[in-house]
XYZ file of N, CA and C in Angstrom:
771
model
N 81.381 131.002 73.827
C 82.283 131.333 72.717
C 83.010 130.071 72.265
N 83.199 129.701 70.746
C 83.905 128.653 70.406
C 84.633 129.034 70.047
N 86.155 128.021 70.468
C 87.323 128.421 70.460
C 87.675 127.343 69.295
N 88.326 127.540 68.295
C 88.677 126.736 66.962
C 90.477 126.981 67.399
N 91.148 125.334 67.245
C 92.661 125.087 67.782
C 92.979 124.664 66.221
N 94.043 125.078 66.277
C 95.043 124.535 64.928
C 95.165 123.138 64.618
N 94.852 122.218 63.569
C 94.336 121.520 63.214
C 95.858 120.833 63.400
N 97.348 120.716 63.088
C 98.384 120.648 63.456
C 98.347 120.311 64.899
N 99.500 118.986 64.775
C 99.477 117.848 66.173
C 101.147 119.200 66.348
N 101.333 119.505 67.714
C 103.365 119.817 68.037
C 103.821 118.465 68.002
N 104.920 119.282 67.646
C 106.133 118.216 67.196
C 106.671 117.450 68.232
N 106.752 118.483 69.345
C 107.777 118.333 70.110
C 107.091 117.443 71.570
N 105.624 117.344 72.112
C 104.757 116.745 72.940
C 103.206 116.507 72.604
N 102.957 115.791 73.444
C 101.991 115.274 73.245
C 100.570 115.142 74.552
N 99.466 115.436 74.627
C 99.116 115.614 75.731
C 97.865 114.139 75.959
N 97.535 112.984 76.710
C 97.232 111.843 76.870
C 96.779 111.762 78.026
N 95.600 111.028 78.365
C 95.365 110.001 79.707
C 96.250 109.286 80.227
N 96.172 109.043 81.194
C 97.124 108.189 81.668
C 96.411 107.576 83.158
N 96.417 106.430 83.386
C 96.062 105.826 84.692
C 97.274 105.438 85.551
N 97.776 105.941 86.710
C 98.767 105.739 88.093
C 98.063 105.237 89.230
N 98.860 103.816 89.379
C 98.268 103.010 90.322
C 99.037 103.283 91.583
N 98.062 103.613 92.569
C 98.515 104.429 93.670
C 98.446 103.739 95.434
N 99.060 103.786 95.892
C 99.027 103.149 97.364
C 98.657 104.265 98.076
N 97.822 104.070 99.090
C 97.049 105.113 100.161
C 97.101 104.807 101.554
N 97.753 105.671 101.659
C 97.626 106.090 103.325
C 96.382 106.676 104.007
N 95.529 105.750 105.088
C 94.452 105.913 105.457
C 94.819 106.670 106.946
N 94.663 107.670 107.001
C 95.317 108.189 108.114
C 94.022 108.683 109.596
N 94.273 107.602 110.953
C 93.553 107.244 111.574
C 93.746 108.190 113.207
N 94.745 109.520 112.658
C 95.349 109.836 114.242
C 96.220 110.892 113.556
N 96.334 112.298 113.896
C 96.818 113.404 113.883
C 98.134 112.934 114.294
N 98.271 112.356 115.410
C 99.306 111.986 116.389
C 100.864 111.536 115.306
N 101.684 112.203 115.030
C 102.607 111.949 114.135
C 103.189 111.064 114.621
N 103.794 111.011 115.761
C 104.855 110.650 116.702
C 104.355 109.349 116.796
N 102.947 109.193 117.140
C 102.767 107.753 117.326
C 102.555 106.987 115.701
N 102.367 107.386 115.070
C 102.199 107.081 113.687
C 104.182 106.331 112.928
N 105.150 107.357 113.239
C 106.185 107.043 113.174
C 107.049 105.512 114.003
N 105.933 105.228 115.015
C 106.755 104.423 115.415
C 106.016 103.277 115.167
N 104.752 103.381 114.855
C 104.078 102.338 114.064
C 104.747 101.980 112.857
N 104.738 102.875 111.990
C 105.605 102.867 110.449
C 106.811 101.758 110.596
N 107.837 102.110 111.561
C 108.850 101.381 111.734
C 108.283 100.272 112.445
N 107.508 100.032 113.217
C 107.182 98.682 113.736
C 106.896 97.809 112.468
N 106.088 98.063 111.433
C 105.607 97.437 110.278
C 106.542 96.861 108.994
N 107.263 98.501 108.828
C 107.726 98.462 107.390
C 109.367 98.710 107.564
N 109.909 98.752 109.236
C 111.557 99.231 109.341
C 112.344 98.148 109.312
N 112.063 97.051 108.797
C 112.612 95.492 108.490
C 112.379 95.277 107.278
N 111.726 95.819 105.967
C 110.688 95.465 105.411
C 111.357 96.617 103.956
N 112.569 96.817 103.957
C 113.000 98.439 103.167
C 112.460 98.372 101.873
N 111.903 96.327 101.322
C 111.398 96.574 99.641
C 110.175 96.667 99.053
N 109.641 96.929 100.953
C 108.272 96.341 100.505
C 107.037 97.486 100.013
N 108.201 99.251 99.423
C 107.407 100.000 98.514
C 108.513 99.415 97.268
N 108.243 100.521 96.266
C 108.762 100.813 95.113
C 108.753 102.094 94.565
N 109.061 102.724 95.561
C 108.753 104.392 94.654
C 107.640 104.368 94.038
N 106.610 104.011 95.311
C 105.160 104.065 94.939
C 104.586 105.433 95.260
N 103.622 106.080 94.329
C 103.008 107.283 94.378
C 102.135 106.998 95.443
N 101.796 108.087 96.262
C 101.020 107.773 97.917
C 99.804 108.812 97.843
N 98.464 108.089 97.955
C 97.723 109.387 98.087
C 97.205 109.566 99.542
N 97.078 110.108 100.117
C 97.263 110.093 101.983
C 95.201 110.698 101.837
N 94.661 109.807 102.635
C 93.291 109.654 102.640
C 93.002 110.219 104.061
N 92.714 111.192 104.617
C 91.950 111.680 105.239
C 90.174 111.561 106.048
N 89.651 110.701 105.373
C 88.305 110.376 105.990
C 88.229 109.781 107.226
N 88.775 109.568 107.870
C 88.613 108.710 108.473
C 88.968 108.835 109.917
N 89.683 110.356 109.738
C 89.906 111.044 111.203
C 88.490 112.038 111.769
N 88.390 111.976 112.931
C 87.350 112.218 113.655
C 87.389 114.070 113.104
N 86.062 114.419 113.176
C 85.550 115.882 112.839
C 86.543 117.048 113.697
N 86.415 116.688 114.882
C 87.466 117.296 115.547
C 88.887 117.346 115.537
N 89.486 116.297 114.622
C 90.993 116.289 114.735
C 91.623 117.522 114.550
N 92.682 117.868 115.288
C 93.687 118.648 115.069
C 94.002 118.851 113.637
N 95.309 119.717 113.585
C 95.345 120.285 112.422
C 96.837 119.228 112.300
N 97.058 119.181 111.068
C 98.373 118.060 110.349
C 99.334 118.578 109.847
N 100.748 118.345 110.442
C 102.150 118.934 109.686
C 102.131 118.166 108.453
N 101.859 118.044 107.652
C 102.069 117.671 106.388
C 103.540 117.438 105.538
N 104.070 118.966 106.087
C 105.441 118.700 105.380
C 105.696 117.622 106.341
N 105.762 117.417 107.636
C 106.492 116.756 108.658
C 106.046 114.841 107.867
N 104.626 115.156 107.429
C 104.397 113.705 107.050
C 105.190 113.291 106.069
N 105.029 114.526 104.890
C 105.307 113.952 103.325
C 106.977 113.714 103.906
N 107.714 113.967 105.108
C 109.858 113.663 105.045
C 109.228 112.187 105.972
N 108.146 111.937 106.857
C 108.454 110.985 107.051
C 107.971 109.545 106.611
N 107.314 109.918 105.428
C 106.944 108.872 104.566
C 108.182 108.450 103.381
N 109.064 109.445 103.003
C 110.264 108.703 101.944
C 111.120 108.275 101.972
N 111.163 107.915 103.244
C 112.685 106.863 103.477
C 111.827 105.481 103.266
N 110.747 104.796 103.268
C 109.560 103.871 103.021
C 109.788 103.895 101.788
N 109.704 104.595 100.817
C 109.999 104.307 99.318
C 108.821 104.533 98.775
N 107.954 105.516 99.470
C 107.315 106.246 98.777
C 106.868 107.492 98.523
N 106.147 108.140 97.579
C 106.040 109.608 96.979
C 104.751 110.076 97.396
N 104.449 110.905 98.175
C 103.082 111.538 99.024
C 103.014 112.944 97.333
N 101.579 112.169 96.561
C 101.674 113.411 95.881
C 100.189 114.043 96.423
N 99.447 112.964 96.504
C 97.977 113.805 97.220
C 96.846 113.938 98.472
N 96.224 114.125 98.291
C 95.417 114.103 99.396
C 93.925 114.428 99.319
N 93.077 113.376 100.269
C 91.748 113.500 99.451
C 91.145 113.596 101.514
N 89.765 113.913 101.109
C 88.851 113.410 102.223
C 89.112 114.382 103.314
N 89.921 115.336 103.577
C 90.182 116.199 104.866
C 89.135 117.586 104.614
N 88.751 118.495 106.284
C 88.405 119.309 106.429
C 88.976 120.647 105.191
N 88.550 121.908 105.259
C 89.255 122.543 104.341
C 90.351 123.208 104.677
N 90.222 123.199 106.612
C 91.897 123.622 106.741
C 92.656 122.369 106.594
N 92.538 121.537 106.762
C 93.711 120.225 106.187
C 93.753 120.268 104.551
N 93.034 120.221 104.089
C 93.241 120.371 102.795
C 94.202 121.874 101.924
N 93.538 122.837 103.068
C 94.463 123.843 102.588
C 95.891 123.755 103.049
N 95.877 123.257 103.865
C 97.354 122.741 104.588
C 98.235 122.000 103.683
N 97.635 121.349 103.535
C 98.187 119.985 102.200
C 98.583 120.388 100.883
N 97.579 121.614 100.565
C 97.999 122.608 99.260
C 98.893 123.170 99.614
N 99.075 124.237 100.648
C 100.448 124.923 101.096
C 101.783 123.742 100.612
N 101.627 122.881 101.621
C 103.152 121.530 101.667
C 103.397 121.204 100.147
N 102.495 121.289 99.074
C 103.330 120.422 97.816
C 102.029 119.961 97.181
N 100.940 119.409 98.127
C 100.148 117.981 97.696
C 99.264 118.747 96.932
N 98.571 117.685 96.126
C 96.981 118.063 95.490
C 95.703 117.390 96.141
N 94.980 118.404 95.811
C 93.764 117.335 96.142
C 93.408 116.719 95.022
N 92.860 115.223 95.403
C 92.326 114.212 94.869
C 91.142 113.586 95.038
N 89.907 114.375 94.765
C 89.092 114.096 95.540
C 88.402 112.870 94.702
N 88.771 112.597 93.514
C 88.037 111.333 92.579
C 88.511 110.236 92.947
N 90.147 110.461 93.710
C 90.645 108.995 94.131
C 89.808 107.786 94.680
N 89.944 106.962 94.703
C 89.533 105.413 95.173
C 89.717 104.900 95.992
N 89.838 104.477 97.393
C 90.634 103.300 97.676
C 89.692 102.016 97.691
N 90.733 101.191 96.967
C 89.904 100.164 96.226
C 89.953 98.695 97.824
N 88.623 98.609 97.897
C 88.657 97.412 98.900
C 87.852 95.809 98.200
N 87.584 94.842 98.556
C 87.275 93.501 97.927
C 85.924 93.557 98.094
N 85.277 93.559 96.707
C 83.494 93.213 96.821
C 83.162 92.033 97.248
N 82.194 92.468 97.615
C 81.717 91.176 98.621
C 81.213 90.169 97.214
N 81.492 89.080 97.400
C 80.692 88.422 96.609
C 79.343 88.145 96.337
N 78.907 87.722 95.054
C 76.773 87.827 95.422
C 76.658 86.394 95.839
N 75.617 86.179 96.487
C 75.196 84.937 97.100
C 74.478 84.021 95.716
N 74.254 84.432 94.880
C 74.031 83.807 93.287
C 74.090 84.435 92.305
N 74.344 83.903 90.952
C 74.203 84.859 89.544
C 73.118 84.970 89.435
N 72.649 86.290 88.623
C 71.147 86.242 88.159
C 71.460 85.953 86.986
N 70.243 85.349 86.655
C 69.755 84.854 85.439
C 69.977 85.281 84.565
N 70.182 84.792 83.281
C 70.671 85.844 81.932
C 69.381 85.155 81.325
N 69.025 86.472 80.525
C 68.409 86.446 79.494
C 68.521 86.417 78.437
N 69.729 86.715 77.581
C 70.427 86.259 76.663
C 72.049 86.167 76.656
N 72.366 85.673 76.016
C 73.793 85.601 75.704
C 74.446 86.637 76.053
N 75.540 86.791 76.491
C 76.672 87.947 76.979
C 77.368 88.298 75.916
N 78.130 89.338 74.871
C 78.835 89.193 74.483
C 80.370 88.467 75.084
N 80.901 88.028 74.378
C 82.056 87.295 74.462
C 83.294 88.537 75.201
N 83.667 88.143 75.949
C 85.086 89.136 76.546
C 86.117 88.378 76.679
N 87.331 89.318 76.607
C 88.800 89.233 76.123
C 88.991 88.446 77.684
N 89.793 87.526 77.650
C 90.324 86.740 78.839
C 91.166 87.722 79.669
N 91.043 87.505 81.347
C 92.155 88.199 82.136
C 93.460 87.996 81.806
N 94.305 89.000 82.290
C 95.795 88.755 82.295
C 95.740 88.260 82.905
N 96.837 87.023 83.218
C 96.958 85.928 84.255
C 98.130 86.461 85.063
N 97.192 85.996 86.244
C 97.994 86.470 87.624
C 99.590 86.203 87.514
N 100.157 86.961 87.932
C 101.641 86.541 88.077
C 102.011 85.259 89.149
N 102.836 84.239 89.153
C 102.800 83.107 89.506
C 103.120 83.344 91.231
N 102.795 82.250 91.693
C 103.497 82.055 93.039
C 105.242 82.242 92.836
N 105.514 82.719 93.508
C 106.821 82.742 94.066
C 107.367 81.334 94.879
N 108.281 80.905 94.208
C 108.380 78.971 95.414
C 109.570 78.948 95.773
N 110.132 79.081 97.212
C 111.325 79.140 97.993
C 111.310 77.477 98.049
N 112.575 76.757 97.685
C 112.616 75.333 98.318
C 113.858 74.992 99.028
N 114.235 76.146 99.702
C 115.268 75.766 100.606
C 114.890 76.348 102.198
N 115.201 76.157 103.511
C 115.175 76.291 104.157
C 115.456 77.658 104.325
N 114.575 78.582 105.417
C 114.785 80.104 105.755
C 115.879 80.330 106.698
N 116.787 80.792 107.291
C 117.901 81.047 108.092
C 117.417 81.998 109.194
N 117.372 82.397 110.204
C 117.521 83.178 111.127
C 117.534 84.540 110.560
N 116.909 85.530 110.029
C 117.450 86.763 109.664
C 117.648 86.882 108.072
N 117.091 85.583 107.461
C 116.881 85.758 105.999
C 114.891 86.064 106.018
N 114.907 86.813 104.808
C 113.577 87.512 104.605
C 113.444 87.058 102.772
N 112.168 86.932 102.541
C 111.740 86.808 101.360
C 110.358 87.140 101.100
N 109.867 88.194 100.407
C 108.803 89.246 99.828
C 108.478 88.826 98.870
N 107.167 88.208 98.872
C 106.382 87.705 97.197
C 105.436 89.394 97.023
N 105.913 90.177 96.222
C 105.512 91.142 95.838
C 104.340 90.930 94.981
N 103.218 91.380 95.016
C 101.972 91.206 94.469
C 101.381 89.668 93.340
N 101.989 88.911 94.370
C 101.838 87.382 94.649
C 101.871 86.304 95.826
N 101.228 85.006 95.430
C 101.232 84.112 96.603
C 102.783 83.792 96.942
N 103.214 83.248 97.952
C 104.061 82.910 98.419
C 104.389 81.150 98.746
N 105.128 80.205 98.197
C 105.447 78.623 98.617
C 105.950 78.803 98.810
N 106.330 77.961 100.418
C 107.920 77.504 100.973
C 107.831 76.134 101.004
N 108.603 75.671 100.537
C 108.858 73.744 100.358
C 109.356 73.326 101.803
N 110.118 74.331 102.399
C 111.053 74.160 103.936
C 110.586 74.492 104.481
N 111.649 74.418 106.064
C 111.457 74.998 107.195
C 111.758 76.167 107.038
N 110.890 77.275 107.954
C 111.202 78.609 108.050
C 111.533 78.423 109.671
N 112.724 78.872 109.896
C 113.422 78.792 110.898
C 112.889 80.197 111.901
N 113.005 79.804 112.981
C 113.011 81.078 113.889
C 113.721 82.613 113.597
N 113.285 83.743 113.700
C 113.691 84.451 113.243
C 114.214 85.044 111.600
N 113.164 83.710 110.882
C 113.085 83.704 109.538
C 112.110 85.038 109.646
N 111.842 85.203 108.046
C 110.849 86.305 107.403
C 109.957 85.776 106.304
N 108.863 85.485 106.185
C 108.193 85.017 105.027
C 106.944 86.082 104.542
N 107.163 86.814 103.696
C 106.099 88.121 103.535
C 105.199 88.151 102.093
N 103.649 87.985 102.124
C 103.417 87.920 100.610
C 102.446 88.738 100.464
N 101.965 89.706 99.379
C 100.916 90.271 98.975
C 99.543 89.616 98.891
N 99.671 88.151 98.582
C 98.511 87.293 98.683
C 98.778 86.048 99.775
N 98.641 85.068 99.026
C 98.558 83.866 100.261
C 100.028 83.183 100.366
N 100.131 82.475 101.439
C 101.234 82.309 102.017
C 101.181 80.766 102.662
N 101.850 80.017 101.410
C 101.892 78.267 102.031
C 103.479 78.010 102.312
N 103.443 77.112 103.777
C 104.484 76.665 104.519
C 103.998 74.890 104.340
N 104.611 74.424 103.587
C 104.768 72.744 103.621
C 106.296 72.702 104.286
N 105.838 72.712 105.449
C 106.892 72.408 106.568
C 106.363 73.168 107.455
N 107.627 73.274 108.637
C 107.582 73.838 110.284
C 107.364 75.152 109.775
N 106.094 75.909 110.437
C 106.237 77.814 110.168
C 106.829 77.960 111.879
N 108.158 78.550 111.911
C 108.133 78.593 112.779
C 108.676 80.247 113.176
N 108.931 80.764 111.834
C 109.418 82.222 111.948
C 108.159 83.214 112.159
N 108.597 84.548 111.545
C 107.288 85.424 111.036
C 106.927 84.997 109.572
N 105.217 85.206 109.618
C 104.348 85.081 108.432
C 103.272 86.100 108.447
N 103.622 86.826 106.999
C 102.889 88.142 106.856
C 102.313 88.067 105.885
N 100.505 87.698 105.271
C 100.111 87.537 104.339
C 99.040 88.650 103.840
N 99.044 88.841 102.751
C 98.087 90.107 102.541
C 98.627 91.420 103.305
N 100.026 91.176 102.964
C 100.899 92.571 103.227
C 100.272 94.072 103.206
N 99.559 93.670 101.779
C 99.626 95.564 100.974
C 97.610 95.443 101.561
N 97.249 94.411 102.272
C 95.924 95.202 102.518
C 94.859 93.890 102.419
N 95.024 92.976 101.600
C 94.182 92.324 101.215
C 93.734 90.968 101.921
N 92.472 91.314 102.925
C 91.844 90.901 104.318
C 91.806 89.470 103.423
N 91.480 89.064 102.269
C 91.517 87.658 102.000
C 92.160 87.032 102.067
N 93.747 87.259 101.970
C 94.505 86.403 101.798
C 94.368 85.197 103.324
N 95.464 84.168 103.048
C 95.067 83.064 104.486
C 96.784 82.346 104.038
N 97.089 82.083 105.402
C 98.540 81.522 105.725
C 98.135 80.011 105.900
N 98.757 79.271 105.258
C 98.489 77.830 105.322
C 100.097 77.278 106.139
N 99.726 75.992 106.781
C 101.734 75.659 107.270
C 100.923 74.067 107.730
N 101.885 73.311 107.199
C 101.863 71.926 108.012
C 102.244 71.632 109.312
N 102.600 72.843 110.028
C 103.188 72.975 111.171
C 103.630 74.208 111.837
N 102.449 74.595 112.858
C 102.100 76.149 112.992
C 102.929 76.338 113.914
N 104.280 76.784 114.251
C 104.724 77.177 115.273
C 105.240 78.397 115.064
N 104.836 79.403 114.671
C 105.022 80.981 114.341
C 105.605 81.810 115.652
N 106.495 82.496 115.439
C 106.698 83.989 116.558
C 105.541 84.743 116.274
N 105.290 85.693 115.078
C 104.303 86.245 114.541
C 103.632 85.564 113.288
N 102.522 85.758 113.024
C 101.865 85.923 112.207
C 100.800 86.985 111.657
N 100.599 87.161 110.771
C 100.058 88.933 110.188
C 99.078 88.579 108.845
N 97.480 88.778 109.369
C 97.014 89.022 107.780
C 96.507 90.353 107.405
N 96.855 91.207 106.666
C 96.712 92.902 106.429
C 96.624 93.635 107.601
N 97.681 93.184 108.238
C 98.235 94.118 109.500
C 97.713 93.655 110.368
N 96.790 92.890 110.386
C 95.910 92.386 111.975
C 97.211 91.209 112.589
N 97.499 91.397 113.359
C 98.491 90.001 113.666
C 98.859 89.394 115.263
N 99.104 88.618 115.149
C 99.281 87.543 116.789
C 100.557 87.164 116.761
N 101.068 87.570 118.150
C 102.471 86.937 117.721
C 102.450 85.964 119.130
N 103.577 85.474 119.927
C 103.803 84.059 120.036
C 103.832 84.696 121.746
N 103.802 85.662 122.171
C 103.709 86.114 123.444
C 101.731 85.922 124.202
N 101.128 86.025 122.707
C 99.579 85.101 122.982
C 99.480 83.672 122.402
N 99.998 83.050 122.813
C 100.245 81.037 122.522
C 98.626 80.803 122.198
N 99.328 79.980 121.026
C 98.273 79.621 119.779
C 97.474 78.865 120.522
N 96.407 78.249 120.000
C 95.402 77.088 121.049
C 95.893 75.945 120.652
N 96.244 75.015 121.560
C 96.924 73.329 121.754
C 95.963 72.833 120.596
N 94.496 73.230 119.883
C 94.076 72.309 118.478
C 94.932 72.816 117.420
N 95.838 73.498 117.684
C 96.207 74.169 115.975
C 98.000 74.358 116.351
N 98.673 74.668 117.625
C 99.915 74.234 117.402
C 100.781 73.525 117.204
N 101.832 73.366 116.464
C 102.377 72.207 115.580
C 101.542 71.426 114.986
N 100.348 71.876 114.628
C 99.767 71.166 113.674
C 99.609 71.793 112.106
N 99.119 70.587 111.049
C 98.757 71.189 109.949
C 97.647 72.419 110.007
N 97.266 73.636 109.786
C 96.735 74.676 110.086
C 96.172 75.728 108.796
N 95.401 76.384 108.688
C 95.091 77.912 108.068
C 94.968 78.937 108.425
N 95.253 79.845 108.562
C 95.116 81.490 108.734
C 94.120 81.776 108.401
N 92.943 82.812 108.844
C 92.082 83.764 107.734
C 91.713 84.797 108.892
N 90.996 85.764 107.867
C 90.896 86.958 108.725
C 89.227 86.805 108.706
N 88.831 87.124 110.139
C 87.330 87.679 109.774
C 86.939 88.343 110.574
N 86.010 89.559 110.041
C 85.486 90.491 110.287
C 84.395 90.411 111.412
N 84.373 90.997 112.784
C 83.520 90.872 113.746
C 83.142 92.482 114.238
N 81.988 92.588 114.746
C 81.586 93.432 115.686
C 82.957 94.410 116.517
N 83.758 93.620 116.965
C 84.255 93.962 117.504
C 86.100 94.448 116.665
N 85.593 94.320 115.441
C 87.040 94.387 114.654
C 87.101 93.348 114.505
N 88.308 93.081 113.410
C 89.174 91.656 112.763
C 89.942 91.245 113.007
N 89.855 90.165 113.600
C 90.539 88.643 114.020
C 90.720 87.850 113.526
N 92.247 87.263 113.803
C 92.469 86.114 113.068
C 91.687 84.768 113.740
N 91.458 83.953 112.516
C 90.588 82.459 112.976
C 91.798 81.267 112.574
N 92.186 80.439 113.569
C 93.070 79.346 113.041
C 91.958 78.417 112.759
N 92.101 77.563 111.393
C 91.558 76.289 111.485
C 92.280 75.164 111.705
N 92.238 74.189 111.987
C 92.984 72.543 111.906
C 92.988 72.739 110.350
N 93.732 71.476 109.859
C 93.353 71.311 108.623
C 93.778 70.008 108.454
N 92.530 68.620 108.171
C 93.222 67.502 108.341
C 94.100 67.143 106.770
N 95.019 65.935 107.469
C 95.628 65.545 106.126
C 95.675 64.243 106.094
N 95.383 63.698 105.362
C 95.068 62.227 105.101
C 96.533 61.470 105.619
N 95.969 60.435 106.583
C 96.706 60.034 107.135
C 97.011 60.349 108.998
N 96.230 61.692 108.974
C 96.018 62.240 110.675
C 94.474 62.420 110.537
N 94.373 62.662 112.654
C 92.924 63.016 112.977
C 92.767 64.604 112.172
């Protein structure tokens, strides 16, 4: 049956697409309790590092057998974090119906977006490409040029991070992408905060408590290897058999071995 609508726009709204860029919770353990004290291990120092970000809580990734999920219990203990649990994708159909009961929707088109691998060459073109509109350009590094204090913190929010100084012990240096110390690193360094396994911590002088690239992190209770402490250095993350580890490199500088 065709339905014919009044050719007349209302006055009063309007109905549109819209794209909401969303942060996801990959949820790896029924276990609330232990989940809560992870949360605060990560993000209970850390109060800016949402924004009243919309949360879609991802489900795949718990074993066939998992238990069943308080949901309401999740969605109160996810908003003091500063963010909004509106959906939920990837769970059995009693979790999912669970999740409908509490508030949430399902989302089953959601994304979570991870880094393509790069191709090992371009192929060949056969003709000309049309011409495309240039990227928006990245938002800039963030550049601290004073020394970090004991208990001072600074968050490059979906950017690289420069420090010209020393980051003092019990400093905070936190960035969404990469993270350069031209000076002593001698505080915490957290790079690729929100996820992103590429980022890499650079320092002319690695003497870190912690260091963190997308949550994988080493802190100073496993002592760095004598080629890379107090020395010029890089961070990176890479992917093994056995899970992801951080790799220190040397990094020479003209003028040293």
């Amino acid at each position: 049956m065709t339905v014919a609508l009044p050719a007349s726009s209302p006055a009063t709204f309007e109905i549109k697409s819209a794209n909401l860029p969303l942060v996801a919770l990959l949820l790896k353990s029924t276990d609330l309790a232990a989940l809560a004290r992870e949360l605060a291990t990560r993000f209970g120092d850390i109060p800016d590092f949402f924004d009243n970000d919309p949360l879609v809580i991802e489900l795949s990734s718990l074993a066939a057998d998992a238990g069943a999920i308080d949901f309401a219990a999740l969605v109160a203990m996810m908003r003091p974090y500063r963010v909004a649990p509106i959906a939920v994708r990837g769970g059995s159909p009693a979790q999912m119906a669970a999740a409908l009961a509490a508030g949430l929707v399902a989302a089953p088109d959601a994304r979570v977006s991870a880094p393509a691998p790069a191709p090992e060459r371009a192929a060949p073109k056969s003709r000309a490409a049309p011409a495309e509109a240039p990227p928006a350009p990245a938002p800039g590094a963030l550049v601290i040029d004073k020394p970090l204090r004991s208990g001072q913190q600074v968050y490059a929010r979906g950017r690289d991070l420069v420090v010209l100084a020393m980051v003092n012990p019990g400093a905070e240096v936190i960035a969404d992408g990469h993270i350069h110390v031209y000076a002593p690193l001698r505080g915490k360094a957290m790079a690729g905060a929100r996820g992103n396994a590429d980022a890499r911590i650079f320092s002319l002088c690695l003497e870190p408590e912690l260091i963190s690239i997308a949550g994988i992190y080493r802190t100073s209770e496993n002592p760095l290897p004598d080629g890379v402490w107090g020395q010029p250095t890089q961070v990176r993350l890479v992917p093994g058999p056995e899970g992801d580890k951080l790799v220190m490199d040397p990094i020479k500088v003209s003028g040293k071995a």
